[in-house]
XYZ file of C-alpha atoms in Angstrom:
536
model
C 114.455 44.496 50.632
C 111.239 43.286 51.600
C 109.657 39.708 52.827
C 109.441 36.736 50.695
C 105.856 36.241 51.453
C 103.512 37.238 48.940
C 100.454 38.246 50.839
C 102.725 40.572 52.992
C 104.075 42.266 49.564
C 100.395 42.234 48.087
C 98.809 43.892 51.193
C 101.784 46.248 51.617
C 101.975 47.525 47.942
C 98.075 47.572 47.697
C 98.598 50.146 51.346
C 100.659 52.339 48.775
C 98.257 52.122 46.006
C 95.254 52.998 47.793
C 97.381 56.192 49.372
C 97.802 54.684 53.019
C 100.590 56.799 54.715
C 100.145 55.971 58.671
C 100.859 52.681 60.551
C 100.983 52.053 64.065
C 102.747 49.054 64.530
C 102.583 46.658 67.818
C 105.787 44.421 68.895
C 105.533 40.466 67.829
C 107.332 37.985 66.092
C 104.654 36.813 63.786
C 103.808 40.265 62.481
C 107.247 41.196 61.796
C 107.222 40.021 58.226
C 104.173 42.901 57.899
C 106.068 45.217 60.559
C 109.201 45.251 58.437
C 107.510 45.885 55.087
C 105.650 48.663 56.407
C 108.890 50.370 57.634
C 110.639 49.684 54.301
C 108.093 51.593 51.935
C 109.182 55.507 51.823
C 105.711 56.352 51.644
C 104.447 55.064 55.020
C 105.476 56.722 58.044
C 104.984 53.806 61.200
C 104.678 54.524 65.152
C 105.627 52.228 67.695
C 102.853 51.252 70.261
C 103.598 48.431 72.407
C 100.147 47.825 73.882
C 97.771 46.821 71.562
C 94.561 48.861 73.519
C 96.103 51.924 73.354
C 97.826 51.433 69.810
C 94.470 51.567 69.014
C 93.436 54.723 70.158
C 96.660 56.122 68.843
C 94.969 55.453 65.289
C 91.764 57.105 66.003
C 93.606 60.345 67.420
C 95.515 60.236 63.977
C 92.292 59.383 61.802
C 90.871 62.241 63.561
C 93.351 65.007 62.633
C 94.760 63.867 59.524
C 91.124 62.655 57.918
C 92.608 59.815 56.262
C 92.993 56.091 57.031
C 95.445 54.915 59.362
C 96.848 50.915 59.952
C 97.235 49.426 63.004
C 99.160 46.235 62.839
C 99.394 43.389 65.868
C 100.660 40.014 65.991
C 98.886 37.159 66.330
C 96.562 35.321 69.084
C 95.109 37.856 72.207
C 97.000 40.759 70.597
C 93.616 41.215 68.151
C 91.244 41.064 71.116
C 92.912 44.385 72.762
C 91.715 46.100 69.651
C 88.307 45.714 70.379
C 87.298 48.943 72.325
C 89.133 51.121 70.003
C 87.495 49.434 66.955
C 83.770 49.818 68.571
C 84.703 53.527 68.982
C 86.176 53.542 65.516
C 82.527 51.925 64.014
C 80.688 54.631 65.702
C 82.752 57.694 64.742
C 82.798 56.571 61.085
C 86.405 56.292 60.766
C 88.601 54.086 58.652
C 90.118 52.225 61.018
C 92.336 49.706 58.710
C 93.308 46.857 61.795
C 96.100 44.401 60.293
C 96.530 41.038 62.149
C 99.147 38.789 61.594
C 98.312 34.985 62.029
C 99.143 31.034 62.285
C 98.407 28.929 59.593
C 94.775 28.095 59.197
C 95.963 24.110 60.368
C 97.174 25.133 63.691
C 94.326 27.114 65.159
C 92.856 25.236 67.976
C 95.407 22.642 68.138
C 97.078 23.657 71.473
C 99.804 25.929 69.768
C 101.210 29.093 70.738
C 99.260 32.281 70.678
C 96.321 30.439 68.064
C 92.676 31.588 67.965
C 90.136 31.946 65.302
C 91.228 35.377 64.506
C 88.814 36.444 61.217
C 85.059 37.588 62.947
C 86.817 37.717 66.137
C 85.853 42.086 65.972
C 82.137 41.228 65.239
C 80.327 43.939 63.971
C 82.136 46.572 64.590
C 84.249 46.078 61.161
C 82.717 46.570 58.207
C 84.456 43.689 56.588
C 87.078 41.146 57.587
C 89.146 39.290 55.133
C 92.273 36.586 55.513
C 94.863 36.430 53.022
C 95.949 33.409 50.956
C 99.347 32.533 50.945
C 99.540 31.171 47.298
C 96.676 32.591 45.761
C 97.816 36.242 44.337
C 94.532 36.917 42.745
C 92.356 36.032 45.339
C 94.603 37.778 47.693
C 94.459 41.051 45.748
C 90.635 41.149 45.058
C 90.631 40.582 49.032
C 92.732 43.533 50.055
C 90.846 45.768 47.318
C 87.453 45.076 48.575
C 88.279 45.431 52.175
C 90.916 48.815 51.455
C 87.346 50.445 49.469
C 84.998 49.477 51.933
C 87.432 51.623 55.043
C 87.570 54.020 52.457
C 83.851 54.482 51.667
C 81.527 57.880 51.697
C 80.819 56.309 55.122
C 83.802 55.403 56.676
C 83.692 52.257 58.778
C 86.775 50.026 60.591
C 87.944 46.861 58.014
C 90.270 43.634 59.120
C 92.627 42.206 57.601
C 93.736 38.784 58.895
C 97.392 37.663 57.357
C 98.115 33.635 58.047
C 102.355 33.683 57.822
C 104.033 30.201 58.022
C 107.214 29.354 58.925
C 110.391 30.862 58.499
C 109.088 34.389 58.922
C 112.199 36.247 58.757
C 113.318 36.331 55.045
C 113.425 39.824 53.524
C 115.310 39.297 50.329
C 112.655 40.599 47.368
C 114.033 43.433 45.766
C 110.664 45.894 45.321
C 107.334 44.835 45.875
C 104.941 43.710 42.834
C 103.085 45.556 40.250
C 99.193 45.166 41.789
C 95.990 45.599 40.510
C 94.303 48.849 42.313
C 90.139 48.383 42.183
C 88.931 52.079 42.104
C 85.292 52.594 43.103
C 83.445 56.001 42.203
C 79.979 57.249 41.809
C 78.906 59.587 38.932
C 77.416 62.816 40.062
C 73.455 62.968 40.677
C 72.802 63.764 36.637
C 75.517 60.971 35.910
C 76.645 63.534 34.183
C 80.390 63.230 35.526
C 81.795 60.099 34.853
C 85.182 58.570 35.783
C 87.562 59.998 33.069
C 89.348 56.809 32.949
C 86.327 54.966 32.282
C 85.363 57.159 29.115
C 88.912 57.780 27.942
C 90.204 54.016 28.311
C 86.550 52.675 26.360
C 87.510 55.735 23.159
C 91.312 54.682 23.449
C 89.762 50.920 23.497
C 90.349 48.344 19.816
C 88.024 45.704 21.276
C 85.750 46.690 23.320
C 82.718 44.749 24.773
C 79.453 45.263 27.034
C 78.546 41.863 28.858
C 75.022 41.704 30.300
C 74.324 39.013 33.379
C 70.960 38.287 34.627
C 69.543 41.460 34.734
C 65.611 41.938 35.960
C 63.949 43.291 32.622
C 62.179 46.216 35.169
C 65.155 47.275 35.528
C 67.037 48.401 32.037
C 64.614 49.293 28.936
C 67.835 50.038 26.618
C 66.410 53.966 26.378
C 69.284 56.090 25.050
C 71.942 53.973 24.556
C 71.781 53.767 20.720
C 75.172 55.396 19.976
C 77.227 53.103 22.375
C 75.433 49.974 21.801
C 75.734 50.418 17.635
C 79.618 50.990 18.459
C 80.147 48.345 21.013
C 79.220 44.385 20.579
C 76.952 43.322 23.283
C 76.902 40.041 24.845
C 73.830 38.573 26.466
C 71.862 35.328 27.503
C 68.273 34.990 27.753
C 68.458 36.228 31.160
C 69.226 39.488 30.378
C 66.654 41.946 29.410
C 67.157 42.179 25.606
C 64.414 40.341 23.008
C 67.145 38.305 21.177
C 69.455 35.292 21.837
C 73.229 36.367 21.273
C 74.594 33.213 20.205
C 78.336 33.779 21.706
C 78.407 30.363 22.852
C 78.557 28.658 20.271
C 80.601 31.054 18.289
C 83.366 30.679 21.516
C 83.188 26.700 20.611
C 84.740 27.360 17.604
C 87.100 29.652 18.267
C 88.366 27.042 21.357
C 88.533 24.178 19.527
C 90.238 26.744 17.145
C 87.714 26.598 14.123
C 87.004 28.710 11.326
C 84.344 29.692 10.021
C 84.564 31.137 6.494
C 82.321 34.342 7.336
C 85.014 35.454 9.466
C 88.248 33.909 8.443
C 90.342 35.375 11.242
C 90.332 34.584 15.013
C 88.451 36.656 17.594
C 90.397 37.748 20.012
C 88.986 38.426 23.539
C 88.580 42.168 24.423
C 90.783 44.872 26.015
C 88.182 46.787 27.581
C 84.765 45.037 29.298
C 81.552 46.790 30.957
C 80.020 44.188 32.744
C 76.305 44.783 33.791
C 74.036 42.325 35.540
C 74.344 39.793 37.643
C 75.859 36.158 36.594
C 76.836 34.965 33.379
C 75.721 30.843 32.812
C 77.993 30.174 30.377
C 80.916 29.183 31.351
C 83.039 29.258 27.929
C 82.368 33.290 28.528
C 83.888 33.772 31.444
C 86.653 31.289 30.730
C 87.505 33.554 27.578
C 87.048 36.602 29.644
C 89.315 35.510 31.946
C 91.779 35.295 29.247
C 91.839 38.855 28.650
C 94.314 39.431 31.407
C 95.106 42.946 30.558
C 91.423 43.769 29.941
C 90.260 46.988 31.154
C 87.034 46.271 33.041
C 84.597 48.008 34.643
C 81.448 46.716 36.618
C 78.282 49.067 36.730
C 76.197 48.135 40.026
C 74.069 49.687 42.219
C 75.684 48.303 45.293
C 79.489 48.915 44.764
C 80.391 45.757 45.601
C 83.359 44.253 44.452
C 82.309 41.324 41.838
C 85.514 40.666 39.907
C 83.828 37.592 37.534
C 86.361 38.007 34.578
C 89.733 38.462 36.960
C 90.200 41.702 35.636
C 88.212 44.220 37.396
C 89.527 47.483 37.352
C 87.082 49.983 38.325
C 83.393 49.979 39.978
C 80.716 52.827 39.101
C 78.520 53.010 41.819
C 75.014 53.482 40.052
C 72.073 52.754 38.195
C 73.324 50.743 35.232
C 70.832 52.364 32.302
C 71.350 55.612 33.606
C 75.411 55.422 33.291
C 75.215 54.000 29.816
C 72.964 56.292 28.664
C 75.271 59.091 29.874
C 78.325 57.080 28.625
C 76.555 57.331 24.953
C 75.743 60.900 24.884
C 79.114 61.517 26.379
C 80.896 59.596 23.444
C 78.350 60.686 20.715
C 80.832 63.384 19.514
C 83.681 61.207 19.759
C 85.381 58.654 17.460
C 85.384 55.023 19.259
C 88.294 52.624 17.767
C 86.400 49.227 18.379
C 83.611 49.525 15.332
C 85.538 46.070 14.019
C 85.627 44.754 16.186
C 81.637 44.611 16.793
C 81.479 44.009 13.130
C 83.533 40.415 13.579
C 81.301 39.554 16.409
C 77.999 40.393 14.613
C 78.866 38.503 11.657
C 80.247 35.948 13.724
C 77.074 35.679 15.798
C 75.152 36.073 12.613
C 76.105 32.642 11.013
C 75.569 30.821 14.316
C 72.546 32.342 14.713
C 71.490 30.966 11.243
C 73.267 27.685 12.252
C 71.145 27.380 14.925
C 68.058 28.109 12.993
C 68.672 25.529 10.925
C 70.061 22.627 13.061
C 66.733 20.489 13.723
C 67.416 17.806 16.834
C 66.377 14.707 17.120
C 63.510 13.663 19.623
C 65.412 14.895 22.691
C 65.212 17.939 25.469
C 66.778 20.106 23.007
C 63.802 19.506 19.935
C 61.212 19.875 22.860
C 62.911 23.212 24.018
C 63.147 24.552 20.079
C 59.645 23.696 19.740
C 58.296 25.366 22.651
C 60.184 28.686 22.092
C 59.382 28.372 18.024
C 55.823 28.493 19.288
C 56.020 30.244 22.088
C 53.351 33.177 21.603
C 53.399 35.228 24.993
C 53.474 35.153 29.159
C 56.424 34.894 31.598
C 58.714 31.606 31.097
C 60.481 30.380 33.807
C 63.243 28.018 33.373
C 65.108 25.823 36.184
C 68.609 25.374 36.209
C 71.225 22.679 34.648
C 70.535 21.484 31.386
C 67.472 23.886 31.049
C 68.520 27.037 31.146
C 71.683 26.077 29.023
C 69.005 25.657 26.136
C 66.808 28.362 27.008
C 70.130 30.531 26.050
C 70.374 28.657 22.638
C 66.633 28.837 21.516
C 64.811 31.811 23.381
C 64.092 35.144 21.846
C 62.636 36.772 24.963
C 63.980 37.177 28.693
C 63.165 34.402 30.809
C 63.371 33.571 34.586
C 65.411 31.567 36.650
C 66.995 31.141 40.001
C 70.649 31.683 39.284
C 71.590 33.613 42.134
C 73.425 30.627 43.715
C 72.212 28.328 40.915
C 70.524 25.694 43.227
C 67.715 22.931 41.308
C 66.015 23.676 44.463
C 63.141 25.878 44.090
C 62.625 26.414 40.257
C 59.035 25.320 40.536
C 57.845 26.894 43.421
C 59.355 29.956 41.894
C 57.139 29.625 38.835
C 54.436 28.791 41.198
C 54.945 31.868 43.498
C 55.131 33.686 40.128
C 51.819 32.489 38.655
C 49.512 33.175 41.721
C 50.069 36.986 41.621
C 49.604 37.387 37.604
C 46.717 36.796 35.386
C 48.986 35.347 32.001
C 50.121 32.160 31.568
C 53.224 31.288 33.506
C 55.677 28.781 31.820
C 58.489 26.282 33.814
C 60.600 24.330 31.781
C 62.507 22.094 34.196
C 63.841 19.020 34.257
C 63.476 15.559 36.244
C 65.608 16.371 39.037
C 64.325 19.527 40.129
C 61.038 18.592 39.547
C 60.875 15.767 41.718
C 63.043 17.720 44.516
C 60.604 20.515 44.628
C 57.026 18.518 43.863
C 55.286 20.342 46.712
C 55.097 23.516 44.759
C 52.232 21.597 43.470
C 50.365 20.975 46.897
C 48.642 24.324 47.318
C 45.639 25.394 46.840
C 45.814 28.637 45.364
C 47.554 27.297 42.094
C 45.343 28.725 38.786
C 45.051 27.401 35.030
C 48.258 29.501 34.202
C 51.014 27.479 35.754
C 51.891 25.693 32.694
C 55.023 22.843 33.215
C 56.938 21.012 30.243
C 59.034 18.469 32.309
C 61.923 16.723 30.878
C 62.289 13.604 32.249
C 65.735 12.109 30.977
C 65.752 9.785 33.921
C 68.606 11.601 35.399
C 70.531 14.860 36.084
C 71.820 14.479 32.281
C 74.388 17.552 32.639
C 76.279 14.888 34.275
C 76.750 12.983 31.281
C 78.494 16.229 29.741
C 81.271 16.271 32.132
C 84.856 14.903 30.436
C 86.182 11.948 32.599
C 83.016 10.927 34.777
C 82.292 8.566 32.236
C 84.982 6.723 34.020
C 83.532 6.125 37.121
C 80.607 3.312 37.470
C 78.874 5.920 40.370
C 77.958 8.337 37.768
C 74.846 7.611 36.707
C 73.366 5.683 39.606
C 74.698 7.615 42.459
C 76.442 10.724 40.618
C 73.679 11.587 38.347
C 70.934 10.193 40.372
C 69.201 7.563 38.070
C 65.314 6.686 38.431
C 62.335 5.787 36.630
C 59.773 8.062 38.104
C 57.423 9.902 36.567
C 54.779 13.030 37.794
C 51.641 11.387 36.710
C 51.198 10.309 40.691
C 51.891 13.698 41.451
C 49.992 15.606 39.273
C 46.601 13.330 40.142
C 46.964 14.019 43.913
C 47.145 17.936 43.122
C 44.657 18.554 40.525
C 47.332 19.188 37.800
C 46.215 18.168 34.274
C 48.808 15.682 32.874
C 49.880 14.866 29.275
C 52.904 12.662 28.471
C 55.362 12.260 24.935
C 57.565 9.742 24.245
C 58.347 10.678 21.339
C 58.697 13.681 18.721
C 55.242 13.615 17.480
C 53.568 13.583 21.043
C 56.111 16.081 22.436
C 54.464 18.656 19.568
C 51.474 17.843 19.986
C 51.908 18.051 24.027
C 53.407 21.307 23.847
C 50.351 22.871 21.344
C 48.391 21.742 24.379
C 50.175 23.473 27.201
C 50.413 26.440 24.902
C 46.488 26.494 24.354
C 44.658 24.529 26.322
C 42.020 26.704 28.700
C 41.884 24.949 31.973
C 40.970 26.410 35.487
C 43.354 23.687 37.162
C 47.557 23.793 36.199
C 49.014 21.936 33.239
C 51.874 19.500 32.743
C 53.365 18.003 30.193
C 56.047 15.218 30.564
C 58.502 14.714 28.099
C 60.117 11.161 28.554
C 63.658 11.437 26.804
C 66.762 9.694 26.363
């Protein structure tokens, strides 16, 4: 029997997984819960150590002769702190020192109990990484112990801690077998990518509905050379940040198929996929990743340079450790001589994205951000377009046909224009922000510096408030939204621009907006252009 709590049994059966066979285990109360489900697993063999500073060693001497990783587990408060010499040792003989420390709840450190100290960081940097394990959160608990079990286990072998809160009663061990967990595997193809992970290849042939997801993804890096075969067998997913020339339209075809909607080109539902490559870095919309997420027994794998553990879908399976375009253009030559099961699959996508891709086309708005963003992009003839975040880059993803720009790394407003303004001094073409009110105001000094040029070009739109708010279900409720929540004001740039030399043109209304945006599109000037759309 093991413990009834569910980080211990997560951690312990993830030990198994990962092919940890050596524990050396210190005397305490609170880590007996980990203790006794480290003794109970046939594959783990544990030695008894009762003082922490030389349990530690005891694991090095072991790491060193059996070249594998070894546990050392310790209770909670000072217990930790003995590690520390062996762990510095560990760090600089590149071993994978895996240091387990059980813990009080979160609540009680610092509060004058028993044996409580802010355990996590307490090794510095001499650990590679140092995680603490929810109690209720399984997921989060599991991506934890994944990321920290790869990162001991890496080419370079470094020291990792694990930091285990355990409340109150500790001593239950009535689960009958610990649970089926989610093992992240993490591999690098050989130099020619020529190798790849078989499970990777064999799982994406074997594979009904199969999908490539691009995140923001710097066009420099991925032209789309060589990928023909996979990408005409596989439905690819993108947003304008991504590096592709097109808008895939997936948003509004997931609208439908949430509010459970038809269309007649397609008839039946689409379900989400079994097997995902995700490439790039964040996804905006959020109806993607919430129907990704559904796909619970997706197969997914993440191609990155750095390795790092980015389970966005809560379904990562496996990691390939490389250059993205170079390990799908070995992944389609490798399958070029095979037959792949998911051609349907991409065929009820594409004619799924087809119609609202025509839908789209079609729908004209009324004088609002959206009819100023259709314009612009309608007209839009050439130069680098930066968008700022919110409401902005939601429509940039419904009306642009080229890659654009924008700060989504943490997805601050901060910044956008000073971005676009960094951007423009080091380039000769025009350089386009589309941002709205909010940002703009917050980040007005972009414009107070003298090295600006004629092709920082800026359609504002000014809806008198961070609009997105309005699109939230239930706010509406509360009399703070748009005044305090949303941030209500009647300002406008013309102040601004006149203090920095920034020409200024203004629309209130659908006429002016085209006519404003012709302008910013055309106009020579040797001094940066702005045009303020005032909308509802």
């Amino acid at each position: 029997m093991f413990s009834n709590k569910q980080n211990v049994n997560i951690l312990t059966a993830l030990f198994v997984r990962h092919g940890v066979r050596h524990a050396v285990v210190c005397p305490g109360s609170r880590n007996a819960p980990i203790v006794h489900n480290l003794n109970e697993c046939p594959d783990i063999t544990c030695y008894p150590v009762t003082d922490e500073r030389s349990a530690g060693f005891y694991a090095i001497g072991m790491m060193q002769a059996l070249h594998e990783p070894v546990v050392v587990c310790v209770t909670s408060g000072t217990a930790l702190l003995n590690l520390a010499p062996a762990v510095a040792e560990a760090w600089y003989q590149h071993l994978p020192l895996i240091v387990v420390s059980a813990d009080r709840p979160e609540s009680w450190i610092d509060q004058l109990d028993g044996q409580t100290l802010p355990q996590p960081g307490a090794l510095g940097r001499f650990v590679r990484r140092t995680v603490s394990l929810p109690e209720v959160d399984e997921w989060y608990c599991n991506r934890l112990v994944n990321e920290a079990l790869l990162d001991a286990m890496a080419d370079d072998a470094r020291p990792v801690h694990i930091n285990v809160p355990i409340t109150e009663p500790l001593f239950t061990f009535d689960v009958p077998q610990l649970p089926e967990v989610r093992t992240i595997m993490r591999t690098s193809p050989a130099r020619d990518y020529d190798c790849l992970h078989p499970a990777f290849v064999d799982d994406l042939v074997a594979a009904r509905r199969p999908m490539i997801v691009f995140g923001q993804t710097n066009p420099h890096d991925f032209e789309g050379n060589d990928v023909d075969f996979l990408f005409s067998h596989v439905i690819v997913l993108h947003e304008a940040l991504s590096p592709f020339p097109h808008v895939s339209h997936f948003d509004e075809v997931l609208d439908l198929e949430m509010r459970d909607t038809r269309c007649e080109v397609r008839g039946a539902r689409i379900l989400p996929p079994d097997f995902i490559i995700h490439v790039g870095d964040t996804v905006v919309s959020k109806r993607l990743r919430r129907f990704l997420r559904q796909a619970i027994d997706a197969q997914t794998w993440r191609i990155s340079l750095s390795g790092d553990v980015e389970d966005t879908f809560q379904n990562l399976r496996g990691i390939i450790v490389g250059d993205p375009e170079s390990v799908l253009q070995a992944l389609s030559h490798k399958l070029s001589h095979r037959q792949l099961q998911g051609t349907a699959y991409r065929r009820q996508w594409l004619a799924a994205l087809t119609e609202a891709s025509h839908r789209a086309a079609d729908f004209q708005p009324p004088y609002s951000q959206a009819a100023a963003v259709k314009y612009f992009e309608e007209h839009f003839t050439g130069g680098a377009v930066h968008y700022a975040n919110s409401t902005a880059i939601r429509l940039a993803n419904r009306y642009a046909n080229h890659h654009v720009w924008c700060n989504r790394g943490v997805n601050g407003i901060e910044g956008s224009l000073s971005t676009a303004a960094g951007f423009s001094v080091v380039t000769a073409g025009k350089v386009f922000c589309v941002i709205g009110d909010l940002s703009f105001f917050y980040d007005q000094n972009a414009l107070w510096n003298t090295n600006l040029k004629g092709n920082l070009r800026i359609l504002l739109l000014n809806n008198g408030k961070g609009g997105i708010f309005n699109q939230l279900p239930g706010l509406e409720q509360s009399p703070a939204r748009d005044r305090l929540v949303a941030a209500a004001h009647s300002a406008s740039a013309e102040g601004i621009c006149s203090q920095n030399n920034v020409v200024y043109l203004k629309a209130e209304n659908m006429e002016q907006m085209q006519q404003g945006i012709d302008t910013l599109l055309y106009l020579e000037s040797e001094n940066p252009v702005l045009l303020e759309v005032f909308v509802p």
